[in-house]
Short mmCIF file of C-alpha atoms in Angstrom, two decimals:
data_model
loop_
_atom_site.label_atom_id
_atom_site.label_comp_id
_atom_site.label_asym_id
_atom_site.label_seq_id
_atom_site.Cartn_x
_atom_site.Cartn_y
_atom_site.Cartn_z
CA MET A 92 104.81 126.81 110.31
CA PHE A 93 101.88 124.94 108.83
CA ALA A 94 103.29 125.03 105.48
CA ARG A 95 106.36 123.40 106.62
CA ASN A 96 104.62 120.64 108.34
CA SER A 97 102.60 119.63 105.52
CA ALA A 98 105.59 119.78 103.19
CA LEU A 99 107.24 117.29 105.67
CA VAL A 100 104.66 114.79 105.47
CA PHE A 101 104.58 114.68 101.95
CA SER A 102 106.75 112.01 100.46
CA PRO A 103 107.86 111.63 96.75
CA GLN A 104 105.74 109.26 94.69
CA TRP A 105 107.65 109.44 91.69
CA GLY A 106 111.01 107.73 91.04
CA GLN A 107 111.43 103.94 92.68
CA VAL A 108 111.17 104.10 96.48
CA ARG A 109 111.92 100.39 97.30
CA ASN A 110 112.14 99.13 100.83
CA MET A 111 113.97 95.79 101.39
CA ALA A 112 111.18 92.99 100.80
CA THR A 113 110.16 91.80 104.17
CA LEU A 114 110.01 88.17 105.07
CA LYS A 115 106.17 88.49 105.02
CA ASP A 116 106.02 89.72 101.56
CA ILE A 117 108.43 87.08 100.21
CA THR A 118 106.36 84.35 101.98
CA ILE A 119 103.18 85.47 100.43
CA ARG A 120 104.77 85.82 97.03
CA LEU A 121 106.25 82.03 97.33
CA LYS A 122 102.87 80.76 98.50
CA SER A 123 101.10 82.35 95.51
CA ILE A 124 103.55 81.24 92.79
CA LYS A 125 103.39 77.66 94.18
CA ASN A 126 99.38 77.66 93.94
CA ILE A 127 100.04 78.80 90.36
CA GLN A 128 102.49 75.96 89.70
CA LYS A 129 99.91 73.53 90.77
CA ILE A 130 97.26 75.06 88.63
CA THR A 131 99.43 74.98 85.45
CA LYS A 132 100.44 71.50 86.08
CA SER A 133 96.87 70.29 86.57
CA MET A 134 96.05 72.24 83.36
CA LYS A 135 98.61 70.39 81.54
CA MET A 136 97.47 67.06 82.67
CA VAL A 137 94.12 67.83 81.63
CA ALA A 138 95.31 69.22 78.02
CA ALA A 139 97.34 66.00 77.71
CA ALA A 140 94.26 63.75 78.32
CA LYS A 141 92.14 65.86 75.80
CA TYR A 142 94.85 65.95 73.36
CA ALA A 143 95.05 61.97 73.31
CA ARG A 144 91.52 61.70 72.67
CA ALA A 145 91.46 64.47 70.00
CA GLU A 146 94.33 62.91 67.97
CA ARG A 147 92.75 59.51 68.21
CA GLN A 148 89.65 61.05 66.53
CA LEU A 149 91.44 63.09 64.17
CA LYS A 150 92.88 60.07 62.21
CA PRO A 151 89.61 58.74 60.69
CA ALA A 152 88.54 62.53 60.26
CA ARG A 153 91.55 63.26 58.24
CA VAL A 154 90.75 60.27 55.92
CA TYR A 155 87.31 61.59 55.71
CA GLY A 156 88.53 65.14 54.91
CA THR A 157 91.16 64.25 52.48
CA GLY A 158 88.49 62.15 50.70
CA ALA A 159 86.06 65.00 50.61
CA LEU A 160 88.73 67.31 48.99
CA ALA A 161 90.00 64.71 46.46
CA LEU A 162 87.22 66.03 44.05
CA TYR A 163 88.80 69.42 43.95
CA GLU A 164 92.21 68.30 43.80
CA LYS A 165 91.80 65.59 40.80
CA ALA A 166 89.54 67.67 38.89
CA ASP A 167 91.52 70.83 39.52
CA ILE A 168 88.68 73.32 40.14
CA LYS A 169 89.60 77.00 40.05
CA ALA A 170 87.40 79.92 40.02
CA THR A 171 87.96 82.17 37.12
CA GLU A 172 89.72 85.24 38.40
CA GLU A 173 87.33 88.06 37.19
CA LYS A 174 84.22 86.26 38.28
CA ALA A 175 85.38 85.47 41.70
CA ALA A 176 84.29 88.69 43.26
CA LYS A 177 82.73 87.53 46.60
CA HIS A 178 84.97 85.56 48.97
CA VAL A 179 84.02 84.09 52.24
CA ILE A 180 86.58 83.20 55.00
CA ILE A 181 85.84 80.72 57.87
CA GLY A 182 88.30 81.22 60.65
CA VAL A 183 88.40 78.42 63.29
CA THR A 184 89.72 78.92 66.64
CA SER A 185 87.87 78.40 69.96
CA ASP A 186 86.75 80.22 73.01
CA ARG A 187 89.65 79.32 75.44
CA GLY A 188 93.04 81.04 75.82
CA LEU A 189 96.24 79.78 77.46
CA CYS A 190 97.24 77.97 74.35
CA GLY A 191 100.14 79.85 72.97
CA ALA A 192 99.81 81.58 69.46
CA ILE A 193 96.90 79.50 68.23
CA HIS A 194 94.23 82.39 68.02
CA SER A 195 96.90 85.06 67.02
CA GLY A 196 98.19 82.87 63.97
CA VAL A 197 94.85 82.61 62.59
CA ALA A 198 93.91 85.93 63.18
CA LYS A 199 97.12 87.15 61.23
CA THR A 200 96.44 85.08 58.47
CA ILE A 201 92.80 86.31 57.95
CA LYS A 202 93.91 89.94 58.40
CA SER A 203 96.44 89.59 55.55
CA GLU A 204 93.84 87.70 53.37
CA ILE A 205 91.60 90.43 53.95
CA ALA A 206 94.23 93.10 52.84
CA ASN A 207 94.89 91.04 49.82
CA LEU A 208 91.49 90.76 48.71
CA THR A 209 90.15 94.21 49.30
CA GLY A 210 93.27 95.43 47.48
CA ALA A 211 92.24 93.45 44.58
CA GLY A 212 88.76 94.97 44.75
CA LYS A 213 87.00 91.99 45.88
CA GLU A 214 84.39 91.80 48.59
CA VAL A 215 85.13 89.62 51.72
CA MET A 216 83.13 88.47 54.64
CA VAL A 217 84.39 86.39 57.43
CA ILE A 218 82.78 83.77 59.70
CA ASN A 219 84.23 83.36 63.22
CA VAL A 220 84.25 80.13 64.97
CA GLY A 221 85.22 80.66 68.48
CA ASP A 222 85.02 83.87 70.71
CA LYS A 223 88.69 84.59 70.69
CA LEU A 224 88.57 85.15 66.98
CA LYS A 225 85.95 87.72 67.55
CA ALA A 226 87.72 89.45 70.05
CA LEU A 227 90.76 89.80 67.83
CA LEU A 228 89.13 90.78 64.72
CA HIS A 229 86.09 92.86 65.50
CA ARG A 230 87.85 96.07 66.61
CA THR A 231 89.66 96.54 63.23
CA HIS A 232 87.73 94.49 60.77
CA GLY A 233 84.21 94.54 62.34
CA LYS A 234 82.40 95.30 59.22
CA HIS A 235 83.78 91.97 57.46
CA ILE A 236 82.40 89.93 60.18
CA MET A 237 79.08 87.97 59.09
CA LEU A 238 78.70 85.21 61.83
CA ASN A 239 79.94 84.43 65.24
CA CYS A 240 79.88 80.98 66.68
CA LYS A 241 80.43 80.55 70.37
CA ASP A 242 80.61 77.74 72.86
CA VAL A 243 83.47 76.01 70.79
CA GLY A 244 86.05 74.14 72.56
CA ARG A 245 84.80 72.85 75.70
CA LYS A 246 83.62 69.54 73.93
CA PRO A 247 85.22 67.68 70.94
CA PRO A 248 83.80 68.95 67.79
CA THR A 249 80.95 66.64 66.02
CA PHE A 250 79.78 66.47 62.42
CA GLY A 251 76.49 68.11 63.74
CA ASP A 252 78.53 71.23 64.79
CA ALA A 253 80.07 71.44 61.13
CA SER A 254 76.70 70.94 59.53
CA VAL A 255 75.13 74.00 61.68
CA ILE A 256 78.01 76.09 60.52
CA ALA A 257 77.46 75.28 56.95
CA ALA A 258 73.69 75.62 57.20
CA GLU A 259 74.22 79.12 58.39
CA LEU A 260 76.44 80.00 55.88
CA LEU A 261 74.20 78.81 53.04
CA ASN A 262 71.08 80.35 54.45
CA SER A 263 72.66 83.56 55.26
CA GLY A 264 71.99 84.59 51.76
CA TYR A 265 75.56 85.65 51.06
CA GLU A 266 76.38 84.42 47.52
CA PHE A 267 79.94 83.85 47.66
CA ASP A 268 81.92 82.49 44.64
CA GLN A 269 84.79 81.17 46.37
CA GLY A 270 86.26 80.87 50.02
CA SER A 271 88.81 79.50 52.32
CA VAL A 272 88.76 77.71 55.61
CA ILE A 273 91.58 79.04 57.77
CA PHE A 274 92.60 76.60 60.71
CA ASN A 275 95.49 75.25 62.53
CA ARG A 276 96.65 71.97 60.89
CA PHE A 277 97.93 69.49 63.55
CA ARG A 278 101.55 68.53 62.56
CA SER A 279 102.86 66.82 65.77
CA VAL A 280 102.79 67.27 69.63
CA ILE A 281 104.93 70.22 69.47
CA SER A 282 104.18 71.85 66.13
CA TYR A 283 101.23 72.90 64.27
CA LYS A 284 100.85 75.30 61.09
CA THR A 285 98.21 77.73 60.15
CA ASP A 286 96.75 76.17 56.88
CA GLN A 287 94.04 77.01 54.41
CA LYS A 288 91.51 74.75 52.51
CA PRO A 289 89.48 76.09 49.58
CA ILE A 290 85.77 76.31 49.23
CA TYR A 291 83.88 76.64 46.19
CA SER A 292 80.29 77.74 45.46
CA ILE A 293 77.97 75.48 43.36
CA ASP A 294 77.92 77.70 40.23
CA THR A 295 82.01 77.83 40.36
CA VAL A 296 82.05 74.12 40.43
CA ALA A 297 79.42 73.43 37.71
CA ASN A 298 81.08 75.79 35.40
CA SER A 299 84.59 74.62 35.91
CA GLU A 300 86.31 73.19 32.68
CA ASN A 301 87.05 69.79 34.17
CA MET A 302 83.64 69.01 35.34
CA GLY A 303 82.64 67.83 31.78
CA ILE A 304 84.13 64.50 32.45
CA TYR A 305 81.89 63.81 35.19
CA ASP A 306 78.81 61.82 33.67
CA ASP A 307 75.11 62.17 34.71
CA ILE A 308 75.26 65.07 36.89
CA ASP A 309 72.01 67.19 37.25
CA ALA A 310 71.86 70.43 39.26
CA ASP A 311 70.17 68.88 42.22
CA VAL A 312 72.52 66.20 42.79
CA LEU A 313 75.51 68.65 42.42
CA ARG A 314 73.92 71.04 44.94
CA ASN A 315 73.42 68.14 47.46
CA TYR A 316 77.15 66.94 46.94
CA GLN A 317 78.51 70.49 47.24
CA GLU A 318 76.61 71.11 50.48
CA PHE A 319 77.89 67.80 51.94
CA SER A 320 81.30 68.48 50.89
CA LEU A 321 81.25 72.07 52.54
CA VAL A 322 80.30 70.32 55.70
CA ASN A 323 83.12 67.63 55.48
CA ILE A 324 85.86 70.51 54.95
CA ILE A 325 84.45 72.40 57.86
CA TYR A 326 84.48 69.21 59.97
CA LEU A 327 88.19 68.50 59.05
CA ALA A 328 88.93 72.01 60.08
CA LEU A 329 87.19 71.67 63.17
CA ARG A 330 88.99 68.42 64.18
CA GLU A 331 92.56 69.53 63.23
CA SER A 332 92.00 72.80 65.00
CA SER A 333 90.95 71.07 68.14
CA THR A 334 93.86 68.73 68.14
CA SER A 335 96.39 71.65 67.42
CA GLU A 336 94.80 73.63 70.33
CA GLN A 337 95.08 70.99 73.05
CA SER A 338 98.66 70.21 72.03
CA ALA A 339 99.66 73.77 72.10
CA ARG A 340 97.80 74.18 75.57
CA MET A 341 99.76 71.24 76.86
CA THR A 342 103.10 72.77 75.91
CA ALA A 343 102.26 76.17 77.15
CA MET A 344 101.23 75.03 80.59
CA ASP A 345 104.28 72.89 80.61
CA SER A 346 106.61 75.88 80.06
CA ALA A 347 104.59 77.73 82.63
CA SER A 348 105.12 75.22 85.09
CA ASN A 349 108.76 75.19 84.39
CA ASN A 350 109.07 79.06 84.74
CA ALA A 351 106.96 78.92 88.09
CA SER A 352 109.61 76.21 89.47
CA GLU A 353 112.55 78.48 88.49
CA MET A 354 110.82 81.38 90.10
CA ILE A 355 110.11 79.27 93.29
CA ASP A 356 113.99 78.33 93.55
CA LYS A 357 114.89 82.12 93.18
CA LEU A 358 112.56 83.10 95.77
CA THR A 359 113.62 80.35 98.14
CA LEU A 360 117.08 81.58 97.89
CA THR A 361 116.03 84.98 98.42
CA PHE A 362 113.95 83.93 101.61
CA ASN A 363 116.80 82.24 103.12
CA ARG A 364 119.21 85.17 102.54
CA THR A 365 116.71 87.61 104.00
CA ARG A 366 115.83 85.17 106.89
CA GLN A 367 119.76 85.16 107.97
CA ALA A 368 120.00 88.84 107.39
CA VAL A 369 117.06 89.40 109.93
CA ILE A 370 118.76 87.10 112.42
CA THR A 371 122.13 88.84 112.16
CA LYS A 372 120.43 92.41 112.62
CA GLU A 373 118.59 91.19 115.80
CA LEU A 374 121.88 89.71 116.98
CA ILE A 375 123.63 92.94 116.25
CA GLU A 376 121.13 95.11 118.01
CA ILE A 377 121.26 92.78 121.11
CA ILE A 378 125.27 92.76 121.21
CA SER A 379 125.51 96.61 120.85
CA GLY A 380 122.82 97.00 123.51
CA ALA A 381 124.43 94.82 125.79
CA ALA A 382 127.82 96.53 125.04
CA ALA A 383 126.15 99.88 125.73
CA LEU A 384 125.14 98.83 129.04
CA MET B 1079 96.21 4.45 15.95
CA MET B 1080 95.09 6.96 13.42
CA ALA B 1081 92.98 8.46 16.23
CA ALA B 1082 95.96 8.55 18.74
CA ARG B 1083 98.22 10.23 16.00
CA LEU B 1084 95.68 12.65 15.32
CA LEU B 1085 95.28 13.43 18.88
CA ARG B 1086 98.84 13.69 19.45
CA ARG B 1087 98.94 16.28 16.32
CA ALA B 1088 95.87 18.02 17.80
CA LEU B 1089 97.62 18.21 21.31
CA PRO B 1090 100.33 20.75 20.35
CA VAL B 1091 97.94 23.05 18.80
CA LEU B 1092 95.98 23.03 22.08
CA ARG B 1093 99.38 23.50 23.97
CA GLN B 1094 100.09 26.74 21.85
CA THR B 1095 96.68 28.20 22.55
CA ARG B 1096 96.92 27.70 26.28
CA CYS B 1097 98.69 30.17 28.16
CA TYR B 1098 98.55 31.77 31.57
CA ALA B 1099 95.69 34.14 32.04
CA GLU B 1100 96.85 37.70 31.44
CA ALA B 1101 96.68 40.20 34.29
CA ALA B 1102 93.92 42.85 34.12
CA SER B 1103 94.96 44.63 30.93
CA GLY B 1104 95.68 48.27 31.48
CA ALA B 1105 92.59 48.86 33.51
CA PRO B 1106 93.73 50.51 36.66
CA GLN B 1107 93.00 49.14 40.10
CA MET B 1108 90.37 51.03 42.04
CA SER B 1109 91.54 53.06 45.09
CA PHE B 1110 88.56 52.75 47.29
CA THR B 1111 88.15 54.94 50.41
CA PHE B 1112 84.96 54.44 52.58
CA ALA B 1113 84.68 56.41 55.77
CA SER B 1114 82.44 58.01 57.96
CA PRO B 1115 83.36 61.08 60.24
CA THR B 1116 84.04 58.79 63.11
CA GLN B 1117 85.36 55.68 61.48
CA VAL B 1118 87.44 54.53 58.47
CA TYR B 1119 86.26 51.28 56.69
CA PHE B 1120 88.50 51.29 53.78
CA LYS B 1121 91.34 53.53 52.84
CA GLU B 1122 92.63 53.34 49.26
CA ALA B 1123 92.10 49.63 49.07
CA SER B 1124 91.81 47.86 46.12
CA VAL B 1125 88.34 46.06 45.76
CA LYS B 1126 86.62 44.39 42.93
CA GLN B 1127 83.41 46.11 43.01
CA VAL B 1128 81.03 48.35 45.13
CA ASP B 1129 77.14 48.51 45.29
CA VAL B 1130 75.99 51.94 46.29
CA PRO B 1131 72.33 53.00 46.75
CA THR B 1132 72.06 56.72 45.41
CA LEU B 1133 69.17 59.07 44.95
CA THR B 1134 69.04 58.25 41.27
CA GLY B 1135 69.20 54.49 41.99
CA ALA B 1136 71.50 51.70 42.97
CA PHE B 1137 74.51 51.01 40.71
CA GLY B 1138 77.54 49.14 41.06
CA ILE B 1139 80.99 50.64 40.63
CA LEU B 1140 83.79 48.58 39.01
CA PRO B 1141 87.39 49.90 38.21
CA ALA B 1142 87.37 52.11 35.29
CA HIS B 1143 83.92 53.23 35.94
CA VAL B 1144 83.07 56.41 34.16
CA PRO B 1145 83.79 59.61 36.52
CA THR B 1146 80.68 60.66 38.47
CA LEU B 1147 79.46 62.56 41.47
CA GLN B 1148 76.50 61.01 43.19
CA VAL B 1149 74.54 61.51 46.53
CA LEU B 1150 73.56 58.33 48.94
CA ARG B 1151 70.25 57.45 50.08
CA PRO B 1152 69.65 55.30 53.15
CA GLY B 1153 70.57 51.81 52.24
CA VAL B 1154 73.02 49.11 51.97
CA VAL B 1155 76.50 49.26 50.64
CA THR B 1156 78.22 46.19 49.47
CA VAL B 1157 81.74 45.86 48.83
CA PHE B 1158 83.19 42.92 46.98
CA ASN B 1159 86.75 42.20 47.88
CA GLU B 1160 89.51 40.92 45.59
CA ASP B 1161 89.21 37.43 47.17
CA GLY B 1162 85.50 37.28 46.40
CA SER B 1163 84.27 37.94 50.03
CA SER B 1164 81.77 40.70 50.41
CA ALA B 1165 80.92 43.17 53.31
CA LYS B 1166 77.70 45.09 53.84
CA TYR B 1167 77.20 48.31 55.32
CA PHE B 1168 74.29 50.44 56.16
CA VAL B 1169 74.73 54.05 55.40
CA SER B 1170 72.37 56.84 56.11
CA SER B 1171 73.53 59.46 53.67
CA GLY B 1172 76.51 60.95 52.04
CA SER B 1173 78.29 61.22 48.79
CA VAL B 1174 80.11 59.01 46.28
CA THR B 1175 82.79 60.53 43.80
CA VAL B 1176 84.45 58.21 41.03
CA ASN B 1177 87.29 60.12 39.59
CA ALA B 1178 89.05 59.59 36.30
CA ASP B 1179 91.93 57.74 37.85
CA SER B 1180 89.43 55.21 38.94
CA SER B 1181 89.85 56.39 42.66
CA VAL B 1182 86.52 56.05 44.61
CA GLN B 1183 85.59 58.04 47.51
CA LEU B 1184 82.40 57.01 49.44
CA LEU B 1185 81.78 59.34 52.29
CA ALA B 1186 78.80 58.44 54.59
CA GLU B 1187 77.49 60.59 57.16
CA GLU B 1188 76.66 57.44 59.35
CA ALA B 1189 77.78 53.82 58.39
CA PHE B 1190 77.61 50.79 60.27
CA PRO B 1191 78.34 47.09 59.18
CA LEU B 1192 75.00 45.38 58.87
CA ASP B 1193 75.55 43.08 61.50
CA GLN B 1194 75.68 45.74 64.20
CA LEU B 1195 72.16 46.92 63.30
CA ASP B 1196 70.52 43.54 64.29
CA ILE B 1197 72.46 43.36 67.53
CA ALA B 1198 69.77 41.49 69.06
CA PHE B 1199 70.23 38.80 66.31
CA ALA B 1200 73.85 38.64 66.83
CA THR B 1201 73.42 38.05 70.72
CA ALA B 1202 70.82 35.59 70.14
CA SER B 1203 72.53 33.42 67.60
CA GLN B 1204 75.36 33.30 70.07
CA GLU B 1205 73.09 31.98 72.84
CA ALA B 1206 71.39 29.59 70.38
CA ARG B 1207 74.75 27.68 69.54
CA CYS B 1208 75.17 27.08 73.41
CA TYR B 1209 71.81 25.02 73.11
CA THR B 1210 72.26 21.26 72.80
CA VAL B 1211 71.32 19.57 69.57
CA SER B 1212 68.15 18.32 71.10
CA SER B 1213 66.57 21.67 71.23
CA ASN B 1214 67.63 22.83 67.76
CA GLY B 1215 64.25 23.34 66.42
CA GLY B 1216 63.48 25.30 69.70
CA SER B 1217 66.69 27.47 69.28
CA GLN B 1218 65.91 28.25 65.57
CA LEU B 1219 62.63 29.60 66.65
CA PHE B 1220 64.25 31.58 69.44
CA VAL B 1221 66.72 33.07 67.07
CA LEU B 1222 64.01 33.95 64.68
CA LYS B 1223 61.76 35.54 67.29
CA ARG B 1224 64.99 37.97 68.05
CA LEU B 1225 65.38 38.99 64.53
CA SER B 1226 61.72 39.76 64.31
CA LYS B 1227 62.08 41.90 67.17
CA ALA B 1228 64.59 43.80 65.36
CA VAL B 1229 62.51 44.14 62.28
CA GLN B 1230 59.47 45.04 64.53
CA ALA B 1231 61.35 47.98 66.24
CA ALA B 1232 62.30 49.28 62.66
CA ARG B 1233 58.70 48.79 61.59
CA ALA B 1234 57.33 50.61 64.69
CA ASN B 1235 59.43 53.66 63.87
CA LEU B 1236 58.24 53.54 60.38
CA GLU B 1237 54.62 53.57 61.40
CA LYS B 1238 55.22 56.31 63.85
CA ALA B 1239 56.81 58.32 60.95
CA GLN B 1240 54.23 57.79 58.65
CA ALA B 1241 51.51 58.72 61.34
CA ASP B 1242 53.47 61.89 61.81
CA LEU B 1243 53.43 62.67 58.15
CA ALA B 1244 49.79 62.69 58.13
CA GLY B 1245 49.76 65.09 60.96
CA THR B 1246 52.24 67.73 60.21
CA THR B 1247 51.89 70.42 57.76
CA ASP B 1248 55.04 72.56 58.09
CA GLU B 1249 57.46 72.08 55.10
CA ALA B 1250 60.60 71.51 57.27
CA ALA B 1251 59.14 69.22 59.61
CA ARG B 1252 57.51 67.31 56.77
CA ALA B 1253 60.78 66.82 55.09
CA GLU B 1254 62.36 65.54 58.31
CA VAL B 1255 59.59 62.98 58.64
CA GLN B 1256 59.78 61.86 55.03
CA ILE B 1257 63.61 61.31 55.71
CA SER B 1258 63.02 59.26 58.64
CA ILE B 1259 60.41 57.30 56.85
CA GLU B 1260 62.77 56.70 54.18
CA ALA B 1261 65.71 55.65 56.48
CA ASN B 1262 63.42 53.21 58.35
CA GLU B 1263 62.02 51.55 55.34
CA ALA B 1264 65.62 51.05 54.10
CA ILE B 1265 66.74 49.48 57.48
CA VAL B 1266 63.63 47.03 57.38
CA LYS B 1267 64.57 46.08 53.74
CA ALA B 1268 67.95 45.41 54.82
CA LEU B 1269 67.14 43.28 57.85
CA GLU B 1270 64.87 41.11 56.07
#
């Protein structure tokens, strides 16, 4: 007797047990999606404003950065393959998400670079700019991480930020021969591309063959020049990355708002159908009750 | 008569030697880029000459200058345009690169046109122009007073920095104070 009672109480939890959604459930769901749509719309507005400012500030920063890279291109500076044993990678992202594939793109490029370099027997260390990159890399490539920068992305990047990063790299004691900065280069409002720019150590530049044509350079001047150049390249990467991030966030929030609108339309139709079904059911009950009398 | 005939014979010779001036022969144009992190002043522009203050001394760069790399010190950069006009800028620090193809990249950490440095002077000269002629002598004095105020501000910073130098012993702090002394000295010199 007892056993049967308890067996009757037990209802199966596996397999789908779905009840018809009540009006109340649909109303709650509709309200929450409408709120989400409001939030994504306002995030899109904010991202659009930040993007406009970032793009305006990117123009002089680009001229500045390409000026800094001009030496390496014109003098065609390359590190000799055997000597370049120690590499450094600076990955530039930010702290905040909801911006599409920005962070994962940079992380993917860094992971493949690390794989290539360790496969060729070179030593690699990574500097993370931004918490998102740290979260993506630290589980699998934790032992390659040298430095983490946080509080990135809230305010537009300044030359001072770039110089702090460069100072930490130079003071860290890691004597790298060559390196690269991996960031998202801004192409247009709807597109960006993950890009790499090279950085060289002082020794590599000094020993490069084409440096002989540059007149009257002593070690001190070259060191100052190289340090300044490093800051310039990091600054360019920070600016490009910030502009790409804001434009990607704008696009992502825009499509989120559109998806939310679609869901609201569908749910409203379901709501109306359910409401009519409830009314019909009540009518049937009333009529069949009256007919029973 | 003889003199005239001589002159007439001499003239054709003169006409032969006279010809249009040749364009700058072969010497490539200088492609000059001058920028700070927040502003671009010249982008691949063609200018005649640029004077830069560097750690090893001030020098002027003309097209076809020998390639070199230099680091800037606080001071005034003068750019001479093709049409002869010149523009002055105050730079705090940075680097200058002269490449083999005669392109020059002047990257300054902070750069301002010189007339932005003594804004007090600029506004004062505006006001002075509104004064009537009768107070011409007075307005000159007024303008001079304002200019001297800007120089005074720079001098005050300089004195404070020199006083700090005497007080600090820490290496890094010393270096910072010395940099500020150098910068203020350059500002004072630029304004005078």
